[in-house]
PDB file of C-alpha atoms in Angstrom:
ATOM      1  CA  UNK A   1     -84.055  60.279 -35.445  1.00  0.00           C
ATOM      2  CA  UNK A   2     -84.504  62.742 -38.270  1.00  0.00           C
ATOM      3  CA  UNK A   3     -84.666  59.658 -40.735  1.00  0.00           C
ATOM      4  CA  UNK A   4     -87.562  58.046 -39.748  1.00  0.00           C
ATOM      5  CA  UNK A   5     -89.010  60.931 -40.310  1.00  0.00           C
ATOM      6  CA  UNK A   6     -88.850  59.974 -44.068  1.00  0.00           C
ATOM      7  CA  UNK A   7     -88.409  55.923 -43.882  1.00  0.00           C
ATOM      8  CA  UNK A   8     -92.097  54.768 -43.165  1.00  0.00           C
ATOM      9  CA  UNK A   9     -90.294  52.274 -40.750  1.00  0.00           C
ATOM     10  CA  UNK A  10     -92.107  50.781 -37.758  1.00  0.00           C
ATOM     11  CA  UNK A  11     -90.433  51.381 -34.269  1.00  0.00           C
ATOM     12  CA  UNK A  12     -89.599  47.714 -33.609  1.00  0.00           C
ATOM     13  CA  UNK A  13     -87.817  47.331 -37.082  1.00  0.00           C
ATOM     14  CA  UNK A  14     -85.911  50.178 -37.247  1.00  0.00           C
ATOM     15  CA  UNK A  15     -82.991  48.850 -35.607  1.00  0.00           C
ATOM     16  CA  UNK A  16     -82.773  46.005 -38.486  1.00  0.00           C
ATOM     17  CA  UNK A  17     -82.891  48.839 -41.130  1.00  0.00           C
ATOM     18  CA  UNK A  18     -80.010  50.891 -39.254  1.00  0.00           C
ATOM     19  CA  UNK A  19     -78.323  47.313 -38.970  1.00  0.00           C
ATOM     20  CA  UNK A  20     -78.510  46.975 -43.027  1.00  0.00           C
ATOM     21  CA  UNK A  21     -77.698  50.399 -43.972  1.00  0.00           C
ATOM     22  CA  UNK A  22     -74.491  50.017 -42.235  1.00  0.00           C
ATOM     23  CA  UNK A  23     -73.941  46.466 -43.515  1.00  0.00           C
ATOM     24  CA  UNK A  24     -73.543  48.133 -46.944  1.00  0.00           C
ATOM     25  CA  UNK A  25     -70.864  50.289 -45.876  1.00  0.00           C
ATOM     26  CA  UNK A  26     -68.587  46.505 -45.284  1.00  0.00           C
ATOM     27  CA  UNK A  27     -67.451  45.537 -48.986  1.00  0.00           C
ATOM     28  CA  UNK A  28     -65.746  42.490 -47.389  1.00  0.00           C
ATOM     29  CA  UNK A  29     -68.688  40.520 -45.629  1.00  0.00           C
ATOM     30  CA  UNK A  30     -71.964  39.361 -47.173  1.00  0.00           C
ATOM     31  CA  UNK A  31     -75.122  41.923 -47.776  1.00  0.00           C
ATOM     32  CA  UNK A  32     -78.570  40.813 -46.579  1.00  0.00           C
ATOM     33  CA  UNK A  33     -81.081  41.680 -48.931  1.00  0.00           C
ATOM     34  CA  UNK A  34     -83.564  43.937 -47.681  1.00  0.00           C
ATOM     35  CA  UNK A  35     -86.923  43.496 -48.699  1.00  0.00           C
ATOM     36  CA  UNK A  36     -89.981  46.581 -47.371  1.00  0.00           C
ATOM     37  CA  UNK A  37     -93.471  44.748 -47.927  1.00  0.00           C
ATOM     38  CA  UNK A  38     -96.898  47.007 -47.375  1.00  0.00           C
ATOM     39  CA  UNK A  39     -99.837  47.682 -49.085  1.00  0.00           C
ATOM     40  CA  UNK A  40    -100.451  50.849 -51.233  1.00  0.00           C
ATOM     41  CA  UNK A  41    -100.191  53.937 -49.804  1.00  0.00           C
ATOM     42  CA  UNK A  42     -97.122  52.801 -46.963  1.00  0.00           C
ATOM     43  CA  UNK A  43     -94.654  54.521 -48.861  1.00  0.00           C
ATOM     44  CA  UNK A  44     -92.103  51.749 -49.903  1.00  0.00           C
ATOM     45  CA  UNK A  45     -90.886  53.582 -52.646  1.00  0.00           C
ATOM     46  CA  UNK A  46     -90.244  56.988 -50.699  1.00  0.00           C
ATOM     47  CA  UNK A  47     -88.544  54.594 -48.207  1.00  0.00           C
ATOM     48  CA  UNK A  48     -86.271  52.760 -50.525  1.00  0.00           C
ATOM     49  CA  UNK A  49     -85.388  56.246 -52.457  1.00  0.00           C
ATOM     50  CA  UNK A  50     -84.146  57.546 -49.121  1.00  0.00           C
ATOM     51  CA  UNK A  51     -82.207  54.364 -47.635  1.00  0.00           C
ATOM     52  CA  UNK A  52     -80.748  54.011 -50.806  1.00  0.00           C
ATOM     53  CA  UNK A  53     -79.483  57.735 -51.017  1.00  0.00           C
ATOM     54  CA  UNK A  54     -77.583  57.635 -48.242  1.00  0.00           C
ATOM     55  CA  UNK A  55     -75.358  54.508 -49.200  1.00  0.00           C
ATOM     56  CA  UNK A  56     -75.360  54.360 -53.533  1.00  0.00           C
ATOM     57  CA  UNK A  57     -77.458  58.125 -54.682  1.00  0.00           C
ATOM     58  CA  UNK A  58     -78.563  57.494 -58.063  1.00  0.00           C
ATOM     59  CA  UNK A  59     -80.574  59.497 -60.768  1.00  0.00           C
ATOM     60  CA  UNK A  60     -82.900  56.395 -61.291  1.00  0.00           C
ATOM     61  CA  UNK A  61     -82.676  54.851 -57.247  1.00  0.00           C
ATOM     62  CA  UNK A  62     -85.575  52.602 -58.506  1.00  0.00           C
ATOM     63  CA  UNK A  63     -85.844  50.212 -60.941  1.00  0.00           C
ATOM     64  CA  UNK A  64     -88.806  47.450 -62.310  1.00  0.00           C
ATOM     65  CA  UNK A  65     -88.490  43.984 -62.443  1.00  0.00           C
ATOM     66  CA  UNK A  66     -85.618  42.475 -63.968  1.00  0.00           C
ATOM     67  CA  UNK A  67     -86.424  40.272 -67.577  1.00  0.00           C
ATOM     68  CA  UNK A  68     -83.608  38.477 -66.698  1.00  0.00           C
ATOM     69  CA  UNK A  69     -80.880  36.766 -64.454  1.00  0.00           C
ATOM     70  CA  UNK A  70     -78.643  38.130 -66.811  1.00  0.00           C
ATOM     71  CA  UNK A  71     -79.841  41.965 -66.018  1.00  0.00           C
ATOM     72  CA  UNK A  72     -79.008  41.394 -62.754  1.00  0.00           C
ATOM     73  CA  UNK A  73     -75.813  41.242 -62.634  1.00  0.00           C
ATOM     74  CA  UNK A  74     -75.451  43.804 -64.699  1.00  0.00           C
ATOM     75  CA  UNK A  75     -76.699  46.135 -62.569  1.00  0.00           C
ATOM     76  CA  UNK A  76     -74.593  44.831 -59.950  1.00  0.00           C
ATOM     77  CA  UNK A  77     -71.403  45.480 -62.458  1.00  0.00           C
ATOM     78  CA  UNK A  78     -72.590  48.915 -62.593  1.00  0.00           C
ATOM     79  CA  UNK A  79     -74.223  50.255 -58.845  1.00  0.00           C
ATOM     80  CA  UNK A  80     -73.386  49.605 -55.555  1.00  0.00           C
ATOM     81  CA  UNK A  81     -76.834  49.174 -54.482  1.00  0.00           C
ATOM     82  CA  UNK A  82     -79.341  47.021 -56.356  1.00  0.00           C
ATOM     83  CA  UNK A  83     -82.946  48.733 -55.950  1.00  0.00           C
ATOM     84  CA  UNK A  84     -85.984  46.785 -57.168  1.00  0.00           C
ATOM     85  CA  UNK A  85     -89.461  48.435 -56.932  1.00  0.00           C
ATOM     86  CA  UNK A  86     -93.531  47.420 -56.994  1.00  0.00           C
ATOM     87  CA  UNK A  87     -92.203  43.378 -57.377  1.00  0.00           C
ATOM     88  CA  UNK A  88     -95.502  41.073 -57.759  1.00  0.00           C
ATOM     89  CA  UNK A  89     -92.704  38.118 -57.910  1.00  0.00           C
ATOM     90  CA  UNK A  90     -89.492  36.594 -58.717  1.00  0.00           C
ATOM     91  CA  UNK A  91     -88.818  33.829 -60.710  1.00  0.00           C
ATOM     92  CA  UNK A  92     -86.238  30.942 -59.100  1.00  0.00           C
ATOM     93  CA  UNK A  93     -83.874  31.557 -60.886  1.00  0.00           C
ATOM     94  CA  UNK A  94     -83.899  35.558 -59.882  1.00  0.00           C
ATOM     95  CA  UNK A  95     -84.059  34.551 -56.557  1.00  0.00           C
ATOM     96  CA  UNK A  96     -81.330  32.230 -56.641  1.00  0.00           C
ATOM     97  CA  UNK A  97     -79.211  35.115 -58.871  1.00  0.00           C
ATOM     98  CA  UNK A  98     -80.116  37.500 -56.041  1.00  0.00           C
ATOM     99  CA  UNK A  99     -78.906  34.993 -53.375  1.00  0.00           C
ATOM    100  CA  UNK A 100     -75.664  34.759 -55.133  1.00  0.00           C
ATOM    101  CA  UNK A 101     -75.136  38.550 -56.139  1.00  0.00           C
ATOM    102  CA  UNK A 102     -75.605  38.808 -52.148  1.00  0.00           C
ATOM    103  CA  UNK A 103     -73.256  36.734 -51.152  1.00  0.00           C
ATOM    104  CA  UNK A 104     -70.933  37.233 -54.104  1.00  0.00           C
ATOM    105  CA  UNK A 105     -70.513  35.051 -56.670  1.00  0.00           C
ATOM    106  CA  UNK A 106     -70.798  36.020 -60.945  1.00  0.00           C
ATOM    107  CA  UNK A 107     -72.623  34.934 -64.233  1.00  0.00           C
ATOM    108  CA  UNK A 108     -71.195  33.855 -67.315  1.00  0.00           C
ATOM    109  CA  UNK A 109     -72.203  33.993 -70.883  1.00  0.00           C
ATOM    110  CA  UNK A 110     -71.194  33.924 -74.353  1.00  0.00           C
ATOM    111  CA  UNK A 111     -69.541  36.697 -75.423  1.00  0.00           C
ATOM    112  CA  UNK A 112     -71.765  38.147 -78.377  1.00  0.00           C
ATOM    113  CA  UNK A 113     -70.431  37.576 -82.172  1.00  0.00           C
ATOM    114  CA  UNK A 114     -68.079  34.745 -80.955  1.00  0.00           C
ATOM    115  CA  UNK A 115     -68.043  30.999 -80.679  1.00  0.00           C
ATOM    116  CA  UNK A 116     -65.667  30.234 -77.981  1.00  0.00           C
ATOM    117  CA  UNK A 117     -64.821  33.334 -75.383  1.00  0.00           C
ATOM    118  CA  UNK A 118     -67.194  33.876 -71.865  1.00  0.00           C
ATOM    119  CA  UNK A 119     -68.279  37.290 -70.785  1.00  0.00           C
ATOM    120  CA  UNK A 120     -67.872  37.176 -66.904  1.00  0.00           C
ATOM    121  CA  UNK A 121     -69.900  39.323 -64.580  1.00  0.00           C
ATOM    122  CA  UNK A 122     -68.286  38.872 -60.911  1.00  0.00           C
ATOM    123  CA  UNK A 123     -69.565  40.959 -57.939  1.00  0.00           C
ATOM    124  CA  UNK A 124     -71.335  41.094 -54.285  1.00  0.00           C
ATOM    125  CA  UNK A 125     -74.086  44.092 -53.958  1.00  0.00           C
ATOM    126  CA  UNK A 126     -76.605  45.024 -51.184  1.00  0.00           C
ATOM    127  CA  UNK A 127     -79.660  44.580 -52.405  1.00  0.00           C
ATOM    128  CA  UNK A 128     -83.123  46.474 -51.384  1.00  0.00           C
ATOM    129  CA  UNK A 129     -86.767  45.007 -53.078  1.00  0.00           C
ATOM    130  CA  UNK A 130     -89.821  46.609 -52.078  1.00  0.00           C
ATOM    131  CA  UNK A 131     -93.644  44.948 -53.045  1.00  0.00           C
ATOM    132  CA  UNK A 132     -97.131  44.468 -51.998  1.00  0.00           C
ATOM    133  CA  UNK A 133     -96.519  40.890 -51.028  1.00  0.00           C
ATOM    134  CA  UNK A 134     -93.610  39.227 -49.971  1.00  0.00           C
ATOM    135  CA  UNK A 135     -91.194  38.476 -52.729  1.00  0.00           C
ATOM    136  CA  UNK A 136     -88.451  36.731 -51.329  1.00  0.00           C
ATOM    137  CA  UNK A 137     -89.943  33.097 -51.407  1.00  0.00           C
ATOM    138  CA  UNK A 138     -87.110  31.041 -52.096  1.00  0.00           C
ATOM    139  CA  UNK A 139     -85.785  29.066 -48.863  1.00  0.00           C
ATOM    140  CA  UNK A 140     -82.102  30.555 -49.538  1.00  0.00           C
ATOM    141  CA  UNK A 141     -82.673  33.777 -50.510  1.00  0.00           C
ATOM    142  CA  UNK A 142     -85.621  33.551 -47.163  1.00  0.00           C
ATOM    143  CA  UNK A 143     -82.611  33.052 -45.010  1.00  0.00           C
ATOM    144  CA  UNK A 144     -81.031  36.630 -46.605  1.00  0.00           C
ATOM    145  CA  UNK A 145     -83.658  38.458 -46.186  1.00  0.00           C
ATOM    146  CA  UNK A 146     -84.105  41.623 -43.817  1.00  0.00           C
ATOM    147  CA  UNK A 147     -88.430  41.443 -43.914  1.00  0.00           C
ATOM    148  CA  UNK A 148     -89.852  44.891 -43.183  1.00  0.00           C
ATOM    149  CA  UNK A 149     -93.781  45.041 -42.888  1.00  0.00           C
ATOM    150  CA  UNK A 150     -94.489  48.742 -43.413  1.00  0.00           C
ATOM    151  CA  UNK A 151     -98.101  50.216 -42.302  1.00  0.00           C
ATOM    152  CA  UNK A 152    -100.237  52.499 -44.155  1.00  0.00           C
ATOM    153  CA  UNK A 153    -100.167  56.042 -44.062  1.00  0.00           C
ATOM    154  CA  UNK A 154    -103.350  57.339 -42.665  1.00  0.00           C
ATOM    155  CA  UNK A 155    -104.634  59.967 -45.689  1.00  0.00           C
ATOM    156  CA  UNK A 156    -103.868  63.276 -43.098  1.00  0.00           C
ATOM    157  CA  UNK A 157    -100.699  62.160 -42.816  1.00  0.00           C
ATOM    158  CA  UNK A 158     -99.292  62.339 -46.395  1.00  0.00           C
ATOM    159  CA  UNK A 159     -96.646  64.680 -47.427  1.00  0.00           C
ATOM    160  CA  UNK A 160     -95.979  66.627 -50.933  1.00  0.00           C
ATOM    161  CA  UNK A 161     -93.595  64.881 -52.815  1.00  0.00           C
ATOM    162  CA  UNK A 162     -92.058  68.171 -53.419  1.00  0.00           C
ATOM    163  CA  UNK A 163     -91.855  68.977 -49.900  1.00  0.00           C
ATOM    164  CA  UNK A 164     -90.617  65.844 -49.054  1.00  0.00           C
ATOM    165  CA  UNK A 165     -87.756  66.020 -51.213  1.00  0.00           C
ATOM    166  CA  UNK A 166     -86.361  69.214 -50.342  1.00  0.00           C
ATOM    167  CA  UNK A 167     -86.891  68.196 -46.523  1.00  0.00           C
ATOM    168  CA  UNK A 168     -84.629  65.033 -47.365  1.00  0.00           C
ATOM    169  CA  UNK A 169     -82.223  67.028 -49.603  1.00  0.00           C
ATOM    170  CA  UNK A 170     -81.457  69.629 -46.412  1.00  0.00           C
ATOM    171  CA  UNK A 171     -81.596  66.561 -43.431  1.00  0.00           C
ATOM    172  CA  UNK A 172     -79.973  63.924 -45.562  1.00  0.00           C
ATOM    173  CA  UNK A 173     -76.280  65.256 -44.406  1.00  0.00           C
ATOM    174  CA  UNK A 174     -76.655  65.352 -41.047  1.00  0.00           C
ATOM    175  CA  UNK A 175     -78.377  61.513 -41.113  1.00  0.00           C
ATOM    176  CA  UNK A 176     -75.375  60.580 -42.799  1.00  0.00           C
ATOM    177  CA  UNK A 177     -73.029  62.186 -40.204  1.00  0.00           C
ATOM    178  CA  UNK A 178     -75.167  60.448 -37.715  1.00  0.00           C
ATOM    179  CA  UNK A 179     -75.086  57.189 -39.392  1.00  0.00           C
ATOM    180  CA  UNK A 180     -70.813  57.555 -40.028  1.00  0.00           C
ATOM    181  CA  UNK A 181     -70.849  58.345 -35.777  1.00  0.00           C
ATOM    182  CA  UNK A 182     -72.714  54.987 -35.373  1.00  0.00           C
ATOM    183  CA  UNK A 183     -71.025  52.930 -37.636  1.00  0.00           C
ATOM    184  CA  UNK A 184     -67.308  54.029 -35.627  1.00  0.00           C
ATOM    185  CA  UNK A 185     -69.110  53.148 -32.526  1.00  0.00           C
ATOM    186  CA  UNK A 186     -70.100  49.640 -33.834  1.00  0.00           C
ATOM    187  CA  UNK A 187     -67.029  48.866 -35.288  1.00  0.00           C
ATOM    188  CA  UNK A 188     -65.708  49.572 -31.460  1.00  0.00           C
ATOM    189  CA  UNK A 189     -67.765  47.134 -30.423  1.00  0.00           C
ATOM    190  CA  UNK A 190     -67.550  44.518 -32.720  1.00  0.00           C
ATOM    191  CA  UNK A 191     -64.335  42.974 -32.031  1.00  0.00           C
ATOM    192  CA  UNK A 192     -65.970  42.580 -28.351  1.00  0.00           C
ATOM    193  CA  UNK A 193     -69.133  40.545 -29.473  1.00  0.00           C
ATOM    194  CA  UNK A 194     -69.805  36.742 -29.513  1.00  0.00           C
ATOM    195  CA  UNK A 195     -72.625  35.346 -30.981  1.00  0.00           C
ATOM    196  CA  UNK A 196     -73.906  32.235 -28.985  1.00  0.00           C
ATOM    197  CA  UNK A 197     -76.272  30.569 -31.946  1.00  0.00           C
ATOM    198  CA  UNK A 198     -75.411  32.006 -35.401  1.00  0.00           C
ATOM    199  CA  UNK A 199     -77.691  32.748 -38.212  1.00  0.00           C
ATOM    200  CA  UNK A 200     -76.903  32.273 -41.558  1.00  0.00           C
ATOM    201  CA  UNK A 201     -75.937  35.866 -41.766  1.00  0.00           C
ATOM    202  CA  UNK A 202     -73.611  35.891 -38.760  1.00  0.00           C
ATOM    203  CA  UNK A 203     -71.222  38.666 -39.924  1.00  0.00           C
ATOM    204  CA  UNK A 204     -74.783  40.515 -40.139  1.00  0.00           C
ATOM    205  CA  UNK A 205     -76.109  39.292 -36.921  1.00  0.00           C
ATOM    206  CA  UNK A 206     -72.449  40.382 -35.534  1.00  0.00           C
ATOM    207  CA  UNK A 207     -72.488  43.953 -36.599  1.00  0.00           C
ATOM    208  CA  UNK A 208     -75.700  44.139 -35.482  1.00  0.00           C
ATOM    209  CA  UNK A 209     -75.728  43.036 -31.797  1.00  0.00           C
ATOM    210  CA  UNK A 210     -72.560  45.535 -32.203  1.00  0.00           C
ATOM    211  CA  UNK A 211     -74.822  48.355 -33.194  1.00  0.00           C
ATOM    212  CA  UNK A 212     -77.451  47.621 -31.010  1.00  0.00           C
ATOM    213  CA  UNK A 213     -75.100  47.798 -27.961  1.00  0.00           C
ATOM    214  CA  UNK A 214     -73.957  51.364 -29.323  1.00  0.00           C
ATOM    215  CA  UNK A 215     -77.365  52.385 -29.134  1.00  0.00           C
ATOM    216  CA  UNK A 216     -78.183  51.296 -25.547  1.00  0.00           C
ATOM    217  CA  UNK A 217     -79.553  48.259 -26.064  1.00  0.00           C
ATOM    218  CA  UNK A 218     -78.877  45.295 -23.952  1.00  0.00           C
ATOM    219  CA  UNK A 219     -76.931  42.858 -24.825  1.00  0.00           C
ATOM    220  CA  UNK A 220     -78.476  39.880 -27.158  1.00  0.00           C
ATOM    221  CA  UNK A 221     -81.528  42.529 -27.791  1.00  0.00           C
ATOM    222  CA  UNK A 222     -80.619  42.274 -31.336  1.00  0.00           C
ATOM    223  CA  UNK A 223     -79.731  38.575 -31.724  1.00  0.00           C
ATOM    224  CA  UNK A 224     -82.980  37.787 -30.161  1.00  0.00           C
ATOM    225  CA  UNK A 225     -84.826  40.045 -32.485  1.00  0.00           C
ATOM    226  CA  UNK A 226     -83.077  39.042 -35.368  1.00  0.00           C
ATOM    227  CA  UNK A 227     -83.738  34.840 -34.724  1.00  0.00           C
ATOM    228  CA  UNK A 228     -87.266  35.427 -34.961  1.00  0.00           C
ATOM    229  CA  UNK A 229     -87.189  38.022 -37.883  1.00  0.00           C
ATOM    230  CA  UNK A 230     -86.129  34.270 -39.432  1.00  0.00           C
ATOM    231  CA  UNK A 231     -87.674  32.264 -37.733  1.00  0.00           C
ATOM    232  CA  UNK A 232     -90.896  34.623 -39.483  1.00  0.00           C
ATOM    233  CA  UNK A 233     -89.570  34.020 -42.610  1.00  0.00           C
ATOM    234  CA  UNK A 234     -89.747  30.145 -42.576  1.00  0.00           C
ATOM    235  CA  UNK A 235     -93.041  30.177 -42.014  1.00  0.00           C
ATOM    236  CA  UNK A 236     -93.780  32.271 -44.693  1.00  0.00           C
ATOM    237  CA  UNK A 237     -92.128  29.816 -46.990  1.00  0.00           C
ATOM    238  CA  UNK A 238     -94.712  27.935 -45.514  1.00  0.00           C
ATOM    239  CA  UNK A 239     -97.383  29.977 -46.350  1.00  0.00           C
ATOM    240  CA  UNK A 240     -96.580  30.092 -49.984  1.00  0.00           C
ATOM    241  CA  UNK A 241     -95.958  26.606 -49.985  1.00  0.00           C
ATOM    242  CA  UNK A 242     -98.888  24.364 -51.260  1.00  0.00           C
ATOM    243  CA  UNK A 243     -97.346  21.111 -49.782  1.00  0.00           C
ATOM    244  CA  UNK A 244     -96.713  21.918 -46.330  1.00  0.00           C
ATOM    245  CA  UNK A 245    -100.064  24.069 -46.012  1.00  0.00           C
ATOM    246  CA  UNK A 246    -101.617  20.347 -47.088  1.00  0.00           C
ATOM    247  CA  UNK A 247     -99.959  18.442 -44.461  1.00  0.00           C
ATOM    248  CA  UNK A 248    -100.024  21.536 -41.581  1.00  0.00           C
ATOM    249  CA  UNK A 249    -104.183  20.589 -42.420  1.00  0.00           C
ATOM    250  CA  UNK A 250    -103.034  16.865 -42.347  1.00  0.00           C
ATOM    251  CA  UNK A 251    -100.971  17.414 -38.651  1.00  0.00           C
ATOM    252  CA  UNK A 252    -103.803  19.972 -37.074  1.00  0.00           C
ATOM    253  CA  UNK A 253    -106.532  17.116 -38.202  1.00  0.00           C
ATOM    254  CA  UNK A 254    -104.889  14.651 -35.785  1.00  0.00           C
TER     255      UNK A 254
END
């Protein structure tokens, strides 16, 4: 409980975000990518900052845009958690580099000053973006995605940074105990659970309905919520999509 008390995470999602943090903590199964969307003022970047601490800390937790595909994996070869922040967009091919870093997969290149030799960049990362609108747009990477829609913080209810870091600094251990008490509960679980309609993320959606059940939830609570999480992110790939907003006009017409 003590961590939403920094995460600016609605009470409906939170379960997803508990879901993901201890997703990251499985180097042998696929990493969603987590993705917190809200409008200025909802604290994304205080959010990320602290989710991020508690799996990969890092002096710089946040990072801009990536110039290329290249950069990407890059910062894969060299933290455990990828961290985007303030994203207006991602090209394709980011998207698609993103998808792949993911789910594991690598980049090659040209090693510099020769002809002949590759440089290979081979890894699988969690990965957290945070923007004002949604960035994950691509149907694949759509279909990775955790989507968090964070609200604003009402003006008498902002914190000090100051104050907010040194409350995280003293909490952050005992959130981190909690989370460790959770995750040996889920993993319990886990060999117990059967999914009856898989995602694409089913070693996700698996862990999940695992930690769910260690929480008190019934069971298929988090299945349920976690089909329409992307079933909501189709038809935002809708939304962005010129095409199928022409013929949705076409279909509603007749």
């Amino acid at each position: 409980g003590l961590l939403w008390q920094y995460a600016n995470v609605p009470s409906e999602q939170r379960l997803m975000v508990v879901a993901w943090l201890l997703e990251c903590f499985r180097p042998e199964t696929p990493f969603p990518v987590l993705e917190l969307v809200g409008e200025q003022g909802s604290a994304k970047s205080t959010t990320q900052s602290v989710l991020r601490s508690l799996v990969d800390p890092n002096k710089v937790a946040l990072r801009g845009r990536p110039k290329t595909v290249e950069d990407i994996f890059v910062a894969g070869a060299n933290n455990w958690v990828i961290s985007y922040e303030n994203l207006s967009g991602l090209t394709a091919e980011q998207q698609d580099a993103l998808c792949t870093l993911a789910t594991g997969g690598g980049f090659a290149a040209r090693q510099l000053y020769t002809n002949g030799e590759e440089s290979i960049l081979s890894t699988k990362r969690p990965v957290i973006l945070n923007g004002i609108a949604v960035v994950a747009t691509r149907p694949d990477l759509i279909d990775r995605v955790v989507h968090i829609d964070m609200p604003t913080i009402a003006p008498a209810q902002r914190r000090d940074e100051a104050d907010t870091q040194a409350g995280w600094e003293r909490d952050r251990p005992r959130v981190f105990a909690a989370l460790l008490d959770l995750f040996s509960a889920a993993l319990a679980i886990l060999p117990s659970v059967t999914l009856t309609h898989k995602q694409r993320m089913a070693d996700f959606e698996r862990l999940g309905e695992a930690v769910a059940r260690a929480l008190g939830f019934t069971a298929g609570e988090f299945q349920q919520r976690y089909a329409q999480m992307v079933r909501a992110g189709v038809d935002r790939a809708l939304e962005s999509n010129a095409v199928a907003q022409a013929l949705e006009k076409y279909l509603g017409e007749r």
